[in-house]
mmCIF file of C-alpha atoms and ligand atoms in Angstrom:
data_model
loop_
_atom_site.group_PDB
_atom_site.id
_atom_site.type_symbol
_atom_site.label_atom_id
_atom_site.label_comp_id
_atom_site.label_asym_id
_atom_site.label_seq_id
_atom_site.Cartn_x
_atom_site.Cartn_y
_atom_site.Cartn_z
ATOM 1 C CA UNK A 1 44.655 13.852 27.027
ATOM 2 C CA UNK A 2 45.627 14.763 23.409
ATOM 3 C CA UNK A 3 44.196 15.869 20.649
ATOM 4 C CA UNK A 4 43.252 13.278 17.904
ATOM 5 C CA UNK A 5 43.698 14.795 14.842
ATOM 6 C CA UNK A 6 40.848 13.242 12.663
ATOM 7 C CA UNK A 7 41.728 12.844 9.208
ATOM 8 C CA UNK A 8 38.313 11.333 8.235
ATOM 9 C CA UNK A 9 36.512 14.517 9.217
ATOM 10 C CA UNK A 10 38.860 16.858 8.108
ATOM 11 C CA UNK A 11 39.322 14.762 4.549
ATOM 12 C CA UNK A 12 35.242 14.263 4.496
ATOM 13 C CA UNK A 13 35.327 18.024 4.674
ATOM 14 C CA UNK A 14 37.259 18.623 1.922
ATOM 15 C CA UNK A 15 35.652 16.638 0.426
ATOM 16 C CA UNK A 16 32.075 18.506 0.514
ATOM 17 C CA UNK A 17 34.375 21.750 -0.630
ATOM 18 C CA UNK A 18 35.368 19.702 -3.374
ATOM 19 C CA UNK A 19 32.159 18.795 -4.482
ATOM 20 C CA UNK A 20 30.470 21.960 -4.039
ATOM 21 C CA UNK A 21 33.330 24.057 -6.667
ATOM 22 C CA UNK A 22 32.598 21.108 -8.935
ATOM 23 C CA UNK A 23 28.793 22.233 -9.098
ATOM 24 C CA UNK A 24 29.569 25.473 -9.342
ATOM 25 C CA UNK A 25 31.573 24.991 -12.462
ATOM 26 C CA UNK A 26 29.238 22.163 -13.581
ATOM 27 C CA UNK A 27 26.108 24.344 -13.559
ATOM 28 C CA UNK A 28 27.961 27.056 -15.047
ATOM 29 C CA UNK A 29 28.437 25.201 -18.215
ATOM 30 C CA UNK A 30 31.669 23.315 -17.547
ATOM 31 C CA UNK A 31 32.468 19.808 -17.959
ATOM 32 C CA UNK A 32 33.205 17.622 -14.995
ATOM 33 C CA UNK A 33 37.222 17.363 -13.994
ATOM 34 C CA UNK A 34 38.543 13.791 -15.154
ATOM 35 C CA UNK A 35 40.748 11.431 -13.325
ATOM 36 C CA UNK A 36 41.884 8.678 -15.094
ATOM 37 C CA UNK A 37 43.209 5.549 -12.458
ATOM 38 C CA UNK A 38 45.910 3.177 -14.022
ATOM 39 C CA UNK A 39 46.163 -0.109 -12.644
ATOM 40 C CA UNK A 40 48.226 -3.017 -13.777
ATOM 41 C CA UNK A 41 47.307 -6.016 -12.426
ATOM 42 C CA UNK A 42 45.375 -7.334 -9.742
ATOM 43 C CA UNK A 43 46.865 -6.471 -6.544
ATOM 44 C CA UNK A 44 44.377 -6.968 -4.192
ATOM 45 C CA UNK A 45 45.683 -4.100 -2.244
ATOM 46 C CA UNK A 46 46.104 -1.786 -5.050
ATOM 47 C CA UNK A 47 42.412 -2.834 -5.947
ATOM 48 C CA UNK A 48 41.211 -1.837 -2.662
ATOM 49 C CA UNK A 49 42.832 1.806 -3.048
ATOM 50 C CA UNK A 50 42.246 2.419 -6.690
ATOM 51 C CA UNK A 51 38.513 1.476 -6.099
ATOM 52 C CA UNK A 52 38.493 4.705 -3.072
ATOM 53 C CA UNK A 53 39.963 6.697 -5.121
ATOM 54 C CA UNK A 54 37.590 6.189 -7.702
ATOM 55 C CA UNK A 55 34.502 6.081 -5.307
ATOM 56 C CA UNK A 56 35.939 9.270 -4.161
ATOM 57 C CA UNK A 57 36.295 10.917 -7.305
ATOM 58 C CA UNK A 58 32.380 10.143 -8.254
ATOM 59 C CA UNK A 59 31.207 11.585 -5.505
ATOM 60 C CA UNK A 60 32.605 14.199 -5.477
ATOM 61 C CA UNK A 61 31.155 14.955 -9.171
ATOM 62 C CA UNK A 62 34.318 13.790 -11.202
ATOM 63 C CA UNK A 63 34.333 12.189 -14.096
ATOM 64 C CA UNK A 64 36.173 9.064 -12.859
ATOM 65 C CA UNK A 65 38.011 6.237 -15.361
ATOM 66 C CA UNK A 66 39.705 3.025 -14.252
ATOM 67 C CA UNK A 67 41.899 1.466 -17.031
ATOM 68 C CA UNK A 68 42.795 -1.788 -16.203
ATOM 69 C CA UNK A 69 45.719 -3.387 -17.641
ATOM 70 C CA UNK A 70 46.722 -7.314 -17.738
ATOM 71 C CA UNK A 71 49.316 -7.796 -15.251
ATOM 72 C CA UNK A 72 51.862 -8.979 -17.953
ATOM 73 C CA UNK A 73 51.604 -5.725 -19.664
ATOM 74 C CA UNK A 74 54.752 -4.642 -21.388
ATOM 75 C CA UNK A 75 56.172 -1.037 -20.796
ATOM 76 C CA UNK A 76 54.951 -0.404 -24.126
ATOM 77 C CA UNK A 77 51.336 -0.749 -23.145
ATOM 78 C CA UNK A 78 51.336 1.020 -19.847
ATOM 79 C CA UNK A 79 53.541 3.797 -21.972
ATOM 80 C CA UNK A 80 50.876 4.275 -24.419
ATOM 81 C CA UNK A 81 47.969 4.029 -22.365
ATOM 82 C CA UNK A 82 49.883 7.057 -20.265
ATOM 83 C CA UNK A 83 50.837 8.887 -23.609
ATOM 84 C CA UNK A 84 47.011 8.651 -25.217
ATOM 85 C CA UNK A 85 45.561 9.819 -21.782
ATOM 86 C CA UNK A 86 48.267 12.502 -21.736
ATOM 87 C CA UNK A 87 46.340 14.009 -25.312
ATOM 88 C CA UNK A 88 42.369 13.690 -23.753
ATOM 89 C CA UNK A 89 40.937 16.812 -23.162
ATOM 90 C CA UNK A 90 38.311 15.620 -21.072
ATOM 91 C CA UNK A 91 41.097 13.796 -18.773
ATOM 92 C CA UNK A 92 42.685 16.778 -16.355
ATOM 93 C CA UNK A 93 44.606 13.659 -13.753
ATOM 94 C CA UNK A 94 46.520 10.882 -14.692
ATOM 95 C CA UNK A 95 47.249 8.556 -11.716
ATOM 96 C CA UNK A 96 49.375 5.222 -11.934
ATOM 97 C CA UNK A 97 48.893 3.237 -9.245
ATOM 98 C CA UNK A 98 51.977 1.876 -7.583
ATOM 99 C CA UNK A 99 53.740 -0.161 -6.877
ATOM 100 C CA UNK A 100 53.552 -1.831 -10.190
ATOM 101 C CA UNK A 101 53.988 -5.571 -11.168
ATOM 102 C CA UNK A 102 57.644 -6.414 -11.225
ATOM 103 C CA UNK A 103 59.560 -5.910 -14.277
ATOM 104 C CA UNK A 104 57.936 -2.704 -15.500
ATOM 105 C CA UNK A 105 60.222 0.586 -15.600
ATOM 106 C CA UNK A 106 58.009 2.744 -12.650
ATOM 107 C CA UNK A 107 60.281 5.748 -12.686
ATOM 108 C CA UNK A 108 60.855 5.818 -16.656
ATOM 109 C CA UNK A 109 56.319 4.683 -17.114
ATOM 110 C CA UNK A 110 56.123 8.180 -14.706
ATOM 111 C CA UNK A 111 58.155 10.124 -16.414
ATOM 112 C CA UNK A 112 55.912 9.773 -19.684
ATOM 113 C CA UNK A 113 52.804 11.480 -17.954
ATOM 114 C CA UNK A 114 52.282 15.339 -18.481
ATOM 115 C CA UNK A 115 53.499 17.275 -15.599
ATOM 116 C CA UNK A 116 50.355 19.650 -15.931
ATOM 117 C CA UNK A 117 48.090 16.067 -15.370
ATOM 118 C CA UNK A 118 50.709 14.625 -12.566
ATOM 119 C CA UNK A 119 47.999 14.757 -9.924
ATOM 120 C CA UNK A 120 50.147 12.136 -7.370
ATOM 121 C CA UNK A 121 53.560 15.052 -7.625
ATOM 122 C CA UNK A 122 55.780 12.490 -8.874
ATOM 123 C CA UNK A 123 57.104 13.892 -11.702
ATOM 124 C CA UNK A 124 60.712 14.958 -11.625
ATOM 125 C CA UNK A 125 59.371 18.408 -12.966
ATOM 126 C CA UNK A 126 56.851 19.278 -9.868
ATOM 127 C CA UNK A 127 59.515 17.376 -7.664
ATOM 128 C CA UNK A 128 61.312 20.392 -9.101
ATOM 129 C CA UNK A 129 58.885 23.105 -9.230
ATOM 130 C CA UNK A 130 57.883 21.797 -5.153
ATOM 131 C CA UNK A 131 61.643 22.832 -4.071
ATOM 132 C CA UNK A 132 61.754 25.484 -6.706
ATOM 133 C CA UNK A 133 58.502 27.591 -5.275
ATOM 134 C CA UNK A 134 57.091 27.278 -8.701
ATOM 135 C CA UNK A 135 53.197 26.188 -8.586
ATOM 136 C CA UNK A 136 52.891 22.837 -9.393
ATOM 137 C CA UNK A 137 51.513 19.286 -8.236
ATOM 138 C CA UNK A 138 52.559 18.150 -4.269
ATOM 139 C CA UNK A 139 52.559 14.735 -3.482
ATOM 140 C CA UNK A 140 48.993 13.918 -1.910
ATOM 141 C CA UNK A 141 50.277 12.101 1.876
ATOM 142 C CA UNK A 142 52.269 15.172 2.422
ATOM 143 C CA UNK A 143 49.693 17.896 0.826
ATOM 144 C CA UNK A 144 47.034 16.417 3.165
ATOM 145 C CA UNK A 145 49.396 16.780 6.264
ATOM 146 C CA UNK A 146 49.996 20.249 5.675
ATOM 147 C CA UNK A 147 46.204 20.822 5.070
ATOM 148 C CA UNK A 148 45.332 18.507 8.668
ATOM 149 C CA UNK A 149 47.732 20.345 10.742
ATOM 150 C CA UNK A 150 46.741 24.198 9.541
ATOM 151 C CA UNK A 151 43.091 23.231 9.969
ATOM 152 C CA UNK A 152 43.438 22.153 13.227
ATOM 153 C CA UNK A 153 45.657 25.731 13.580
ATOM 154 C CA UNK A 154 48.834 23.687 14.314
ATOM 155 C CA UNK A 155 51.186 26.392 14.688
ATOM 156 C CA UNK A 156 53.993 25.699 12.150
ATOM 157 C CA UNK A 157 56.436 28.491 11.386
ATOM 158 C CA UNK A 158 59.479 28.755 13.308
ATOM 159 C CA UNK A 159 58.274 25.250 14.746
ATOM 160 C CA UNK A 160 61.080 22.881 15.175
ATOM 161 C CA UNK A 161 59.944 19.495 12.506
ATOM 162 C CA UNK A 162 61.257 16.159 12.409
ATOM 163 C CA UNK A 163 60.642 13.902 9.416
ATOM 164 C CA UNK A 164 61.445 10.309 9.628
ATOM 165 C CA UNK A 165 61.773 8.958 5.727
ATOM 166 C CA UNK A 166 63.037 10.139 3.324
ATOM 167 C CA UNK A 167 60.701 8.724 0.437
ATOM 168 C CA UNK A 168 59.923 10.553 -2.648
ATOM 169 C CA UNK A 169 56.306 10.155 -2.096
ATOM 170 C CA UNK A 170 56.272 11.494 1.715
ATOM 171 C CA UNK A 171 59.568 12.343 3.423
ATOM 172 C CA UNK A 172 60.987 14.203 0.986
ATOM 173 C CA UNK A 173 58.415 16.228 -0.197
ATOM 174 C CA UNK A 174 57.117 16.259 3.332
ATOM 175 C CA UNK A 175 60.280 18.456 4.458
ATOM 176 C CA UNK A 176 59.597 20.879 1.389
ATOM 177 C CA UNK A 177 56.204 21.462 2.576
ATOM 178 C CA UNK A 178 57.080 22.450 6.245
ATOM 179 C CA UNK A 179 60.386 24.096 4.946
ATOM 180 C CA UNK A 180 57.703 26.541 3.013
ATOM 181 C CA UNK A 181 55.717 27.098 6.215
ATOM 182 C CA UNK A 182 58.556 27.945 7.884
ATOM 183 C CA UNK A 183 59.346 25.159 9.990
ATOM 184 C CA UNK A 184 62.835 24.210 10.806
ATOM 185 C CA UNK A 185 62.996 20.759 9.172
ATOM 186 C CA UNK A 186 65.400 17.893 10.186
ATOM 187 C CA UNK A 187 64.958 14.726 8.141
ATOM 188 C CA UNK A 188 65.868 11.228 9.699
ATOM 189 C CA UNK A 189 66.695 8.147 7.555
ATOM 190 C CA UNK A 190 68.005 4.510 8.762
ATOM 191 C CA UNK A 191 71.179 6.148 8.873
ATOM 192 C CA UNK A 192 70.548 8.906 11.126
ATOM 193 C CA UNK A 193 72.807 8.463 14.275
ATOM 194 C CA UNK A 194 70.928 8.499 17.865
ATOM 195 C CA UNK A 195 67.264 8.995 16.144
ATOM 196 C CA UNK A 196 65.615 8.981 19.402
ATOM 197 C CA UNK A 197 67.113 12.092 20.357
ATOM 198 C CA UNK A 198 66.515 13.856 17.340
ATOM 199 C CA UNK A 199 62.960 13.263 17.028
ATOM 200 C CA UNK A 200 62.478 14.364 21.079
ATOM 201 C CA UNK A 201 63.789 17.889 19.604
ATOM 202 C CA UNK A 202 60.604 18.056 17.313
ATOM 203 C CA UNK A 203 57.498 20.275 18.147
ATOM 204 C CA UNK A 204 56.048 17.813 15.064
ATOM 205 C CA UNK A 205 57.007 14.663 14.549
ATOM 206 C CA UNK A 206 55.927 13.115 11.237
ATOM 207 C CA UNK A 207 56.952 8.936 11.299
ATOM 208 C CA UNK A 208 56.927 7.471 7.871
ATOM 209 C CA UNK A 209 58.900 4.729 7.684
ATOM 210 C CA UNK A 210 56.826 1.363 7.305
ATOM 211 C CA UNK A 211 57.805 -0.122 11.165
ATOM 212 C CA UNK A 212 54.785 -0.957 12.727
ATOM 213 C CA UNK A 213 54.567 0.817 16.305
ATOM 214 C CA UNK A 214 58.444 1.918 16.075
ATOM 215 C CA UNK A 215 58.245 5.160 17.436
ATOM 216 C CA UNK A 216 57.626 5.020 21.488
ATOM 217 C CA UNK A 217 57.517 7.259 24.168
ATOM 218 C CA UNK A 218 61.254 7.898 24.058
ATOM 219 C CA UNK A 219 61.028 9.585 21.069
ATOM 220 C CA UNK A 220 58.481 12.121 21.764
ATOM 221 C CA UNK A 221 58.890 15.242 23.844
ATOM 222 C CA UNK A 222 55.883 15.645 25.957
ATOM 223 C CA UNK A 223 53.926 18.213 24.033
ATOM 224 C CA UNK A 224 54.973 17.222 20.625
ATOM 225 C CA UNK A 225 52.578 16.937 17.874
ATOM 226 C CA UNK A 226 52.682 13.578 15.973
ATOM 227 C CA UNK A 227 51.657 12.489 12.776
ATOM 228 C CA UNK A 228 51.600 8.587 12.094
ATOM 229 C CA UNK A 229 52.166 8.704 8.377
ATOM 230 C CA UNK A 230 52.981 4.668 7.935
ATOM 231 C CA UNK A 231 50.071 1.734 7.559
ATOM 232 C CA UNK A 232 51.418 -1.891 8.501
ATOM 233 C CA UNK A 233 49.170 -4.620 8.356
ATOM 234 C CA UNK A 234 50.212 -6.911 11.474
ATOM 235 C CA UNK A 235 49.388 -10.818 11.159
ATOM 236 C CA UNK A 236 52.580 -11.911 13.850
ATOM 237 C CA UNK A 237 50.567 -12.636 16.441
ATOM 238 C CA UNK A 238 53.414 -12.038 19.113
ATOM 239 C CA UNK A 239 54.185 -8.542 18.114
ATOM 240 C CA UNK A 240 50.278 -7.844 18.208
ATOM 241 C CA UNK A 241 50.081 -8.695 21.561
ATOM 242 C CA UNK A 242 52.888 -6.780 22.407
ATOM 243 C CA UNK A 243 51.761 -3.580 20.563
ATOM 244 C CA UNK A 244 48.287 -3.950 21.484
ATOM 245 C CA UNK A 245 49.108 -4.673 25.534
ATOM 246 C CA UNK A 246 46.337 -3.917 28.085
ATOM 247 C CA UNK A 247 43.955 -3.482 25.393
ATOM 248 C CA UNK A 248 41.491 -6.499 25.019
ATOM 249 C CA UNK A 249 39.383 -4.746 22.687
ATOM 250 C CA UNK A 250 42.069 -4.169 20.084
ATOM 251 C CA UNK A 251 43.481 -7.888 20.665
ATOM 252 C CA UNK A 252 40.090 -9.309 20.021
ATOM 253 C CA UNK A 253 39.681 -7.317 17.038
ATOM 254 C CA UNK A 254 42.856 -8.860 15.987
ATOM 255 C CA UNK A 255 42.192 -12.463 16.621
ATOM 256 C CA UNK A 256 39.053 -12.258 14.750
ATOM 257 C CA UNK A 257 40.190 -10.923 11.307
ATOM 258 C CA UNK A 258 43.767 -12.309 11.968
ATOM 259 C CA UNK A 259 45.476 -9.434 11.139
ATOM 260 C CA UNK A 260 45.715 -5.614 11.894
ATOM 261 C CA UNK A 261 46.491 -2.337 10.529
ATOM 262 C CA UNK A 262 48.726 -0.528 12.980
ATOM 263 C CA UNK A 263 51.018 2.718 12.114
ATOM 264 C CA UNK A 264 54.559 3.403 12.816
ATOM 265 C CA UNK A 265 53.636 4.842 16.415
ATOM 266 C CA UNK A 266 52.990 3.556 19.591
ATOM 267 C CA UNK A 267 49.890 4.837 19.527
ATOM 268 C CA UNK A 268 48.973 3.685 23.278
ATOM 269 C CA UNK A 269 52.440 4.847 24.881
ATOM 270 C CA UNK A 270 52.886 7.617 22.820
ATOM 271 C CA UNK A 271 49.230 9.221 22.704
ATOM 272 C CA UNK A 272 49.388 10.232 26.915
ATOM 273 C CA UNK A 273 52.916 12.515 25.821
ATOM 274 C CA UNK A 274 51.863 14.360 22.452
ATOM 275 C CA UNK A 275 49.720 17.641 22.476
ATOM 276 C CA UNK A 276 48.016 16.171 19.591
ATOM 277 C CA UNK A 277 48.460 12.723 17.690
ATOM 278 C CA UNK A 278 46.717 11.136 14.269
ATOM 279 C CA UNK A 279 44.946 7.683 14.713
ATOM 280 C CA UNK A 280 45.945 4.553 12.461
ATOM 281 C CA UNK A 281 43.432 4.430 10.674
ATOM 282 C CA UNK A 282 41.369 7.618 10.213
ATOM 283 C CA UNK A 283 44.365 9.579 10.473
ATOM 284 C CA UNK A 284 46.531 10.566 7.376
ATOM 285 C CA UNK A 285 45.167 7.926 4.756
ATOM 286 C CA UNK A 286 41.665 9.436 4.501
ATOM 287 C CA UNK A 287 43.767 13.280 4.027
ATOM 288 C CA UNK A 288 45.564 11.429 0.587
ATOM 289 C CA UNK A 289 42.632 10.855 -1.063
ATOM 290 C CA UNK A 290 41.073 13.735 -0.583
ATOM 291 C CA UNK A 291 44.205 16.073 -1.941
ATOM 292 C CA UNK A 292 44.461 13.509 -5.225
ATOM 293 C CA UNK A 293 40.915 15.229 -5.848
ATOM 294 C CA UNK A 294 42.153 18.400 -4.583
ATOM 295 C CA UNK A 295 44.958 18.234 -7.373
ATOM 296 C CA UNK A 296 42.808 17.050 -9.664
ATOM 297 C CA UNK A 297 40.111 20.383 -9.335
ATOM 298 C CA UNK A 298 43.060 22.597 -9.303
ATOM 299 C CA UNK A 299 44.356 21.677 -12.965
ATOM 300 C CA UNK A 300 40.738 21.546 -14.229
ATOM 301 C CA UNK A 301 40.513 24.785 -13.137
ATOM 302 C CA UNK A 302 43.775 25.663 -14.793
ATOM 303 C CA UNK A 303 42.655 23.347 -17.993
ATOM 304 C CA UNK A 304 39.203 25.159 -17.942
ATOM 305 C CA UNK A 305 40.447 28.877 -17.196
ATOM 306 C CA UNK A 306 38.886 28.542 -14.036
ATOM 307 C CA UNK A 307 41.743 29.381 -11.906
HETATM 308 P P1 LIG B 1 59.623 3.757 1.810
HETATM 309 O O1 LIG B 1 59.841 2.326 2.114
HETATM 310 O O2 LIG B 1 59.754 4.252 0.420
HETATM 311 O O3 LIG B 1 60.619 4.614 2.711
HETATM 312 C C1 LIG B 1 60.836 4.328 4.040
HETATM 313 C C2 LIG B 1 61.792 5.339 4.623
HETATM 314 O O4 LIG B 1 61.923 5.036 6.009
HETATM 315 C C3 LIG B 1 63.206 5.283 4.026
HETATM 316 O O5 LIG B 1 63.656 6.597 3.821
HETATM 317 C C4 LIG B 1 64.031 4.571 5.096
HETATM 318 O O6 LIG B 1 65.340 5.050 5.220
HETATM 319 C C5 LIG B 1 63.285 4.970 6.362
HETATM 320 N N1 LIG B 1 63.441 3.955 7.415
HETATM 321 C C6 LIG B 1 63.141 2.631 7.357
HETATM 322 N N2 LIG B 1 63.418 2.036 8.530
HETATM 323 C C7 LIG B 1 63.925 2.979 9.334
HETATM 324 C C8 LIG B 1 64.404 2.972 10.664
HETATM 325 N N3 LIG B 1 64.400 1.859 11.411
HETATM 326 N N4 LIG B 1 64.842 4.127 11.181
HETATM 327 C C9 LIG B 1 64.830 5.272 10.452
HETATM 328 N N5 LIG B 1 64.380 5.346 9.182
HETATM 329 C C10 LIG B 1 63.944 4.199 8.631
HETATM 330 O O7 LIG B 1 58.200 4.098 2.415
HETATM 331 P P2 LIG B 1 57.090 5.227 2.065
HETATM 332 O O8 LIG B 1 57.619 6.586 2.345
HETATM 333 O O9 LIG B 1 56.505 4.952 0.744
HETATM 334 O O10 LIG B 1 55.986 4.846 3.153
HETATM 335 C C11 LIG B 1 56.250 4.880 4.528
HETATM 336 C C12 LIG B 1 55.039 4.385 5.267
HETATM 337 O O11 LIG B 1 53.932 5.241 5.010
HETATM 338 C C13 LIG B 1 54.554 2.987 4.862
HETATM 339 O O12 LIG B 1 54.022 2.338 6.003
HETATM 340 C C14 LIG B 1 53.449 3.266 3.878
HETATM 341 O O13 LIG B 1 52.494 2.212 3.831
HETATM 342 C C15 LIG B 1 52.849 4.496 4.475
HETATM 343 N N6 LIG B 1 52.149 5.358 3.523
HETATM 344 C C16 LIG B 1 50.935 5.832 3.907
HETATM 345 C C17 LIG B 1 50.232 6.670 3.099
HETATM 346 C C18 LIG B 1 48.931 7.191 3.590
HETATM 347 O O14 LIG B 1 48.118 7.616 2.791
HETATM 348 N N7 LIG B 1 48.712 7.215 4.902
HETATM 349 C C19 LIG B 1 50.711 7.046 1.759
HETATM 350 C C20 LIG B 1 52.040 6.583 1.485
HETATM 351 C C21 LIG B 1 52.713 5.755 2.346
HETATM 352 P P3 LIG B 1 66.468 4.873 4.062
HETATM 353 O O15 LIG B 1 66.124 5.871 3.016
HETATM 354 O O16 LIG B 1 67.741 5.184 4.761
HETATM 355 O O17 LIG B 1 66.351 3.453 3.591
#
């Protein structure tokens, strides 16, 4: 029997941590830290996250602001929405939700927001200042992986960690972050020759790739700690009832909403192996929001002298 590592309670709690510096500096005379949400569009999955993010941010005391942009905005627009959000004092995160309607420059839009207000770590410059050892903004999946696994006392230096992805938004800066806790860090891609074999070397095994239920039981060492990093929403009914075999509940579940969010582990096959595995959902997602408000305190306490 493993260990689930549970995201929601470990996010929910730092979450309350949040909240409770935000009163201190609050009732000290301080105003509220700001996180400003772009979102271009109306993807009704970029909705759904924008709208917990923002929930988040309220409750936890923030001073939260959705701007909401036509879908057909030009570059221009987003660009000086970023730029006059970059000059509010009262604004300490800038967030652009991704992936953004096609056409518009995402790489060139984030390069216009202020590094010191880059609360997602996707700015070239804390991209940078991550591999660099220089304080600056970490990508939130990644942040709140590092945070899960230490608070569960995960032991991670001199472990032996294997990445799978090599995104900027998670693999990447996912190896950085166990590189700097001292794990030895091997990072797979779809190029990576006889992946099975590397990943059954790993004491950790992070999967973030996008596959739904790729990673089985031959690619986990018995032991292993596992972290299901990827969200797939399954509506192939043939590949649900093949992921979801000898478990009625899950298949019922499925039938009735017609579709089903599933990671990039075998959760089932793999869960009996691993000393300790994260659930999909409840696992990492819940961690991502809460380290977006965890970046977003830190550089109000930088912008407030705080720190
Ligand atoms: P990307 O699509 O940007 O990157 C996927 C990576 O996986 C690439 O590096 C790709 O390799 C690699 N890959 C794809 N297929 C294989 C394969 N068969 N074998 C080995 N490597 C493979 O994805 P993201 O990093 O943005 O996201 C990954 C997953 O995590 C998604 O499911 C996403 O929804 C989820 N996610 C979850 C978050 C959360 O809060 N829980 C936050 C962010 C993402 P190559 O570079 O060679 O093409």
């Amino acid at each position: 029997m493993s260990v689930r590592l549970d995201g929601k309670r470990v996010g929910d709690e730092i979450r309350g941590e949040i909240a409770a510096e935000v009163a201190r500096g609050t009732a000290a005379g301080h105003r509220p830290p700001g996180l400003a949400v772009i979102l271009v569009g109306d993807d009704p999955a970029s909705r759904v996250y924008v709208g917990s993010k923002g929930r988040a941010a309220a409750e936890a005391g923030f001073a939260e602001m959705t701007v909401k942009l036509a879908g057909d905005s030009s570059a221009a627009e987003v660009a000086a929405t970023i730029a006059r959000l970059n000059r509010e004092e009262a604004v300490d995160g800038i967030l652009v939700q991704l992936p953004l309607p096609g056409g518009l420059p995402e790489r060139e839009l984030v390069l216009g927001i202020d590094p010191d207000k880059d609360v997602d770590g996707l700015h070239p410059m804390n991209a940078g200042r991550l591999w660099s050892d220089e304080a600056g903004f970490v990508p939130c999946t990644p942040a709140g992986i590092v945070e899960l696994l230490e608070r569960y006392s995960v032991p991670l230096a001199g472990s032996r960690a294997v990445i799978v992805g090599r995104s900027r938004l998670v693999g990447k800066p996912m190896a950085a972050l166990l590189l700097r806790e001292n794990c030895t860090v091997t990072l797979c891609h779809s190029r990576t020759r006889d992946l099975a074999g590397e990943c059954r070397r790993a004491d950790i095994l992070v999967g973030a790739i996008g596959r739904p239920a790729f990673f089985g039981p031959e690619h986990v060492r018995e032991g292993a700690v596992v972290v299901d990093v990827g969200i797939n929403r399954v509506e192939d009914r043939e590949l649900a009832e093949r992921i979801f075999a000898g478990q009625p509940r899950k298949m019922r579940a499925f039938e009735k909403n017609g579709s089903a969010l599933v990671g990039d582990v075998d959760y089932a096959r793999v869960e009996p192996l691993a000393a300790a595995i994260t659930p999909v959902p409840g696992g990492v997602g819940p961690l991502t929001v809460a380290m977006l408000l965890a970046n977003t305190l830190l550089s109000w306490q930088r912008r407030e002298g705080l720190a």
